[in-house]
Amino acid sequence: MLKLTRKVEYALIALRHIQSKGDENISSAKEIADAYGIPAQLLAKVLQQLAREKIIDPVQGPAGGYRMKKDLESINLTDFFELLEGPVGLMDCFFDSNCNQHAQCNIKSPILKINDSIRTLLDKMSVADVMK
Amino acid sequence: MLKLTRKVEYALIALRHIQSKGDENISSAKEIADAYGIPAQLLAKVLQQLAREKIIDPVQGPAGGYRMKKDLESINLTDFFELLEGPVGLMDCFFDSNCNQHAQCNIKSPILKINDSIRTLLDKMSVADVMK
DNA sequence: TCTTTATGGGACTTTTTTAGTCCTATTTAG
DNA sequence: CTAAATAGGACTAAAAAAGTCCCATAAAGA
Ligand code: FES
Ligand code: FES
């Protein structure tokens, strides 16, 4: 409950690693996986996703890998999480709205308040903030 | 990711219901389950847990049920969540510390910061706040 | 006193989500 | 040409969450 997924965790680890190597160097999925004990195939997918989202730039071929593309200051955590995991909300009701069974649910709007508070908090933090 | 569990959701629904009935009335698990379309057995367990935690008072026998015991103003959300679901943290590393595979993890302390922010937020809200 | 309806609670099963693997294609430096 | 990298679909395994089953105990009321 209220946990981050490994996907997000791996993405953050990788981004921090890539950033620490500087703009001139490029880091491969395998290199990062080995460095942190992350399953290589899984990390590969996460990096591919980050590349699709234009956060990192892929370089193919041997000696290939990824380098930073987007400024991490410009991505807030809500967007980052949603881009990796889809809609972020404490309950599914907020986006699905197929909550037929609880027609007279008495906590939807109250929970929405907590939800908004958390989103506001995450909105105010950038991915770069997490890496300071 | 970052979701509440149904257990918590059911607990909040039930507490709000019990509170709305006032101190003199008593609400049974079945009554609440029927009213909101919640599986009765499951709700029963949640209510039993709330009773063990002295949040509600059980009344046994026919015409039994539960009535409010603790003032909901006095329970903050962090405590409430943890009492139902155990430690709340974005990653297991914060309590387990058996994170052997990521010996050189580079995001532990940064994530801890987000975690603290969320906890602080939840600390400041009481269960009663959720029901306003 | 018996029956019925409630809570209490262990053990289990099912479902859903998350995590991880496998396999094949494409790109490209050397 | 080959080796090492990204790209990505399909699948399997593991873990977590949700729900069910079953029996025990309590007590109100006929
Ligand atoms: S359970 Fe869906 S709105 Fe409350
Ligand atoms: S993965 Fe456990 S501390 Fe980072």
Short mmCIF file of N, CA and C and ligand atoms in Angstrom, two decimals, chain A residues 6 9 13, chain B residues 91 93-94 99 102 105-108, ligand 2:
data_model
loop_
_atom_site.label_atom_id
_atom_site.label_comp_id
_atom_site.label_asym_id
_atom_site.label_seq_id
_atom_site.Cartn_x
_atom_site.Cartn_y
_atom_site.Cartn_z
N ARG A 6 8.88 -1.22 -8.58
CA ARG A 6 10.29 -1.38 -8.93
C ARG A 6 10.62 -0.64 -10.22
N GLU A 9 11.39 2.70 -9.35
CA GLU A 9 12.62 2.67 -8.58
C GLU A 9 13.83 2.51 -9.51
N ILE A 13 16.97 5.10 -10.29
CA ILE A 13 18.36 4.69 -10.12
C ILE A 13 19.13 4.91 -11.42
N MET B 91 9.10 2.50 -0.32
CA MET B 91 9.86 1.31 -0.65
C MET B 91 10.05 0.46 0.61
N CYS B 93 12.68 -0.98 1.57
CA CYS B 93 14.00 -0.75 2.14
C CYS B 93 13.96 0.02 3.45
N PHE B 94 12.95 0.88 3.61
CA PHE B 94 12.93 1.74 4.77
C PHE B 94 12.72 0.99 6.08
N CYS B 99 17.93 -5.02 1.91
CA CYS B 99 18.02 -4.65 0.51
C CYS B 99 19.43 -4.94 0.02
N HIS B 102 20.84 -4.18 -3.75
CA HIS B 102 21.19 -2.84 -4.19
C HIS B 102 22.15 -2.18 -3.21
N CYS B 105 22.86 1.35 -3.88
CA CYS B 105 21.67 2.10 -4.30
C CYS B 105 21.92 3.60 -4.15
N ASN B 106 21.56 4.32 -5.19
CA ASN B 106 21.84 5.76 -5.19
C ASN B 106 20.60 6.62 -4.96
N ILE B 107 19.51 5.99 -4.64
CA ILE B 107 18.29 6.79 -4.48
C ILE B 107 17.62 6.62 -3.14
N LYS B 108 18.23 5.83 -2.26
CA LYS B 108 17.57 5.57 -0.99
C LYS B 108 17.26 6.85 -0.23
S1 FES E 2 16.67 -0.25 -3.53
FE1 FES E 2 16.77 -0.59 -1.40
S2 FES E 2 17.67 1.24 -0.82
FE2 FES E 2 17.48 1.57 -2.95
#
